[in-house]
Each structure stands twice: as C-alpha cells, then as structure tokens.
Amino acid sequence: EASQLFRKLVEDALDGLAARLKPAQRLFAAARIRRIYAQLLELCAELGNPRPAGRTPFEFLPDLGEIFSYLSAELLLITQAYVRIRYGEYPETQAEVAAVEHAWQKISQEGERLKKAGMGKLQTAEVKEVQRPGV
C-alpha cells in the first residue's frame, strides 16, 4: 500500500508540473489577462460608467456589479486575476487563464446586449428640463 500511495503522489506531482505554464507562456497569459481587464474598462466607458482615475480595481468592483448584476463571480475573477498580475504574480496554469477568458466572454456578451438596448446612451436630465413653470 505504501508503494502505491507513493507512486500516486509522484504521478500527481508530475501531472501538476505538466499542467503549469512555462515562463514565456506565463508572460503571454499575464498580457492576455491585462488586455481582458482593459477591454472590461473600455466596455464600462462605452456603457457610460468609466472607472474614475483615483479608484482601484477593487473599489470599482461594486460599480461593475451594478452594470452586470448577475455576473458578480465573473467580475471578481477577472479583477482578482488582474490585481495579482499587476503586483507581480503570474498565472500558473492554462486553466486559470481559460477561466478568466470564459468570464470575459460572458461579460462581453452581456455588454453587447446592453449596448444594443441603449444603456450607453442613457443620460441624466438637467434640472431645468424637469422643472415645471409655476410649480
């Protein structure tokens, strides 16, 4: 039994090493995640809700949740991946990158739907537009 357990442990370790990205692949994966986050910010700006310059990605997350209310898990995944990369951690496996890409695909589709519905064209009314004379 001990030899089977040891063999299984070694096989699992080798499988884990095989699944890990090589250093050059990790750099490309990090660039892809940065690009996805940039595309997310572009989409938010198109929908009339750009990220203010002074707000961090995590501070902007509640605003993202208001736009894409039922995609909060996807928004959190992308934001966390971006912040990790921003501070020097790179993706370890292709599965991590694939999860971020899948999350972006869902958000992007919803963003396109919102744009077609005219959400990006909503504007607030000026006070003088809603005031009635004599009231």
Short mmCIF file of C-alpha atoms in Angstrom, two decimals:
data_model
loop_
_atom_site.label_atom_id
_atom_site.label_comp_id
_atom_site.label_asym_id
_atom_site.label_seq_id
_atom_site.Cartn_x
_atom_site.Cartn_y
_atom_site.Cartn_z
CA GLU A 1 0.00 0.00 0.00
CA ALA A 2 2.79 2.41 0.82
CA SER A 3 4.40 1.95 -2.57
CA GLN A 4 1.06 2.57 -4.33
CA LEU A 5 0.49 5.71 -2.28
CA PHE A 6 4.00 6.92 -3.07
CA ARG A 7 3.53 6.17 -6.78
CA LYS A 8 0.21 8.06 -6.78
CA LEU A 9 1.86 11.01 -5.02
CA VAL A 10 4.65 11.13 -7.62
CA GLU A 11 2.17 10.85 -10.51
CA ASP A 12 0.07 13.68 -9.08
CA ALA A 13 3.15 15.85 -8.65
CA LEU A 14 4.26 15.19 -12.24
CA ASP A 15 0.76 15.92 -13.55
CA GLY A 16 0.79 19.19 -11.64
CA LEU A 17 4.15 20.16 -13.13
CA ALA A 18 2.98 19.27 -16.63
CA ALA A 19 -0.11 21.47 -16.24
CA ARG A 20 1.95 24.50 -15.22
CA LEU A 21 2.73 27.12 -17.79
CA LYS A 22 6.32 27.68 -18.90
CA PRO A 23 7.82 31.10 -18.03
CA ALA A 24 7.28 32.55 -21.53
CA GLN A 25 3.71 31.23 -21.57
CA ARG A 26 3.10 32.84 -18.19
CA LEU A 27 4.14 36.23 -19.59
CA PHE A 28 1.75 35.85 -22.54
CA ALA A 29 -1.03 34.73 -20.20
CA ALA A 30 -0.44 37.76 -17.98
CA ALA A 31 -0.60 40.05 -21.01
CA ARG A 32 -3.86 38.41 -22.06
CA ILE A 33 -5.40 38.99 -18.62
CA ARG A 34 -4.24 42.62 -18.63
CA ARG A 35 -5.86 43.05 -22.06
CA ILE A 36 -9.11 41.49 -20.83
CA TYR A 37 -9.23 43.94 -17.92
CA ALA A 38 -8.54 46.84 -20.28
CA GLN A 39 -11.38 45.65 -22.53
CA LEU A 40 -13.65 45.47 -19.49
CA LEU A 41 -12.84 49.09 -18.67
CA GLU A 42 -13.46 50.11 -22.29
CA LEU A 43 -16.83 48.37 -22.20
CA CYS A 44 -17.76 50.16 -18.97
CA ALA A 45 -16.84 53.51 -20.54
CA GLU A 46 -18.99 52.69 -23.58
CA LEU A 47 -21.86 51.94 -21.21
CA GLY A 48 -21.47 55.33 -19.56
CA ASN A 49 -19.69 54.20 -16.41
CA PRO A 50 -15.92 54.69 -16.76
CA ARG A 51 -13.63 53.85 -13.86
CA PRO A 52 -12.52 57.09 -12.19
CA ALA A 53 -8.74 57.53 -12.21
CA GLY A 54 -8.43 57.55 -8.42
CA ARG A 55 -10.32 54.30 -7.80
CA THR A 56 -8.63 50.94 -7.50
CA PRO A 57 -9.96 47.87 -9.32
CA PHE A 58 -11.48 46.56 -6.07
CA GLU A 59 -13.08 49.93 -5.31
CA PHE A 60 -14.60 49.90 -8.80
CA LEU A 61 -15.96 46.37 -8.39
CA PRO A 62 -19.32 47.46 -6.84
CA ASP A 63 -19.90 49.75 -9.85
CA LEU A 64 -19.24 46.82 -12.14
CA GLY A 65 -21.73 44.81 -10.14
CA GLU A 66 -24.39 47.44 -10.78
CA ILE A 67 -23.85 47.19 -14.53
CA PHE A 68 -23.53 43.40 -14.70
CA SER A 69 -25.61 42.42 -11.69
CA TYR A 70 -25.79 38.67 -12.23
CA LEU A 71 -22.14 38.28 -13.29
CA SER A 72 -20.53 39.19 -9.97
CA ALA A 73 -18.48 35.98 -9.76
CA GLU A 74 -17.04 36.60 -13.23
CA LEU A 75 -16.26 40.23 -12.39
CA LEU A 76 -14.49 39.20 -9.20
CA LEU A 77 -12.48 36.52 -11.01
CA ILE A 78 -11.24 38.97 -13.66
CA THR A 79 -10.49 41.68 -11.09
CA GLN A 80 -8.57 39.33 -8.80
CA ALA A 81 -6.55 37.92 -11.71
CA TYR A 82 -5.71 41.43 -12.92
CA VAL A 83 -4.66 42.64 -9.47
CA ARG A 84 -2.46 39.56 -8.91
CA ILE A 85 -0.71 40.21 -12.22
CA ARG A 86 -0.45 43.93 -11.52
CA TYR A 87 1.53 43.13 -8.39
CA GLY A 88 3.82 40.51 -9.88
CA GLU A 89 2.04 37.17 -9.67
CA TYR A 90 1.62 35.34 -12.94
CA PRO A 91 -0.89 32.64 -13.85
CA GLU A 92 0.36 29.16 -13.11
CA THR A 93 -1.89 27.07 -15.35
CA GLN A 94 -3.80 27.36 -18.58
CA ALA A 95 -6.97 26.56 -16.62
CA GLU A 96 -6.64 29.87 -14.73
CA VAL A 97 -6.35 31.80 -17.98
CA ALA A 98 -9.22 29.86 -19.54
CA ALA A 99 -11.45 30.69 -16.57
CA VAL A 100 -10.72 34.42 -16.98
CA GLU A 101 -11.32 34.22 -20.74
CA HIS A 102 -14.63 32.41 -20.19
CA ALA A 103 -15.69 35.02 -17.63
CA TRP A 104 -14.80 37.81 -20.06
CA GLN A 105 -16.78 36.13 -22.83
CA LYS A 106 -19.91 36.14 -20.65
CA ILE A 107 -19.43 39.76 -19.61
CA SER A 108 -18.67 40.86 -23.16
CA GLN A 109 -21.84 39.23 -24.45
CA GLU A 110 -23.90 40.94 -21.77
CA GLY A 111 -22.18 44.25 -22.55
CA GLU A 112 -23.09 43.93 -26.22
CA ARG A 113 -26.68 43.21 -25.24
CA LEU A 114 -26.74 46.28 -23.00
CA LYS A 115 -25.26 48.46 -25.75
CA LYS A 116 -27.92 47.28 -28.19
CA ALA A 117 -30.56 48.04 -25.57
CA GLY A 118 -29.22 51.60 -25.43
CA MET A 119 -27.80 51.58 -21.92
CA GLY A 120 -24.71 53.51 -23.01
CA LYS A 121 -26.89 56.31 -24.33
CA LEU A 122 -28.74 56.98 -21.08
CA GLN A 123 -28.20 60.47 -19.79
CA THR A 124 -29.34 62.29 -16.73
CA ALA A 125 -31.82 65.09 -17.18
CA GLU A 126 -30.85 68.65 -16.42
CA VAL A 127 -32.75 70.25 -13.55
CA LYS A 128 -34.23 72.87 -15.85
CA GLU A 129 -35.58 70.08 -18.11
CA VAL A 130 -37.74 68.61 -15.36
CA GLN A 131 -38.87 71.78 -13.63
CA ARG A 132 -42.34 72.99 -14.48
CA PRO A 133 -43.01 76.70 -14.60
CA GLY A 134 -45.29 77.94 -11.84
CA VAL A 135 -44.70 74.94 -9.58
#
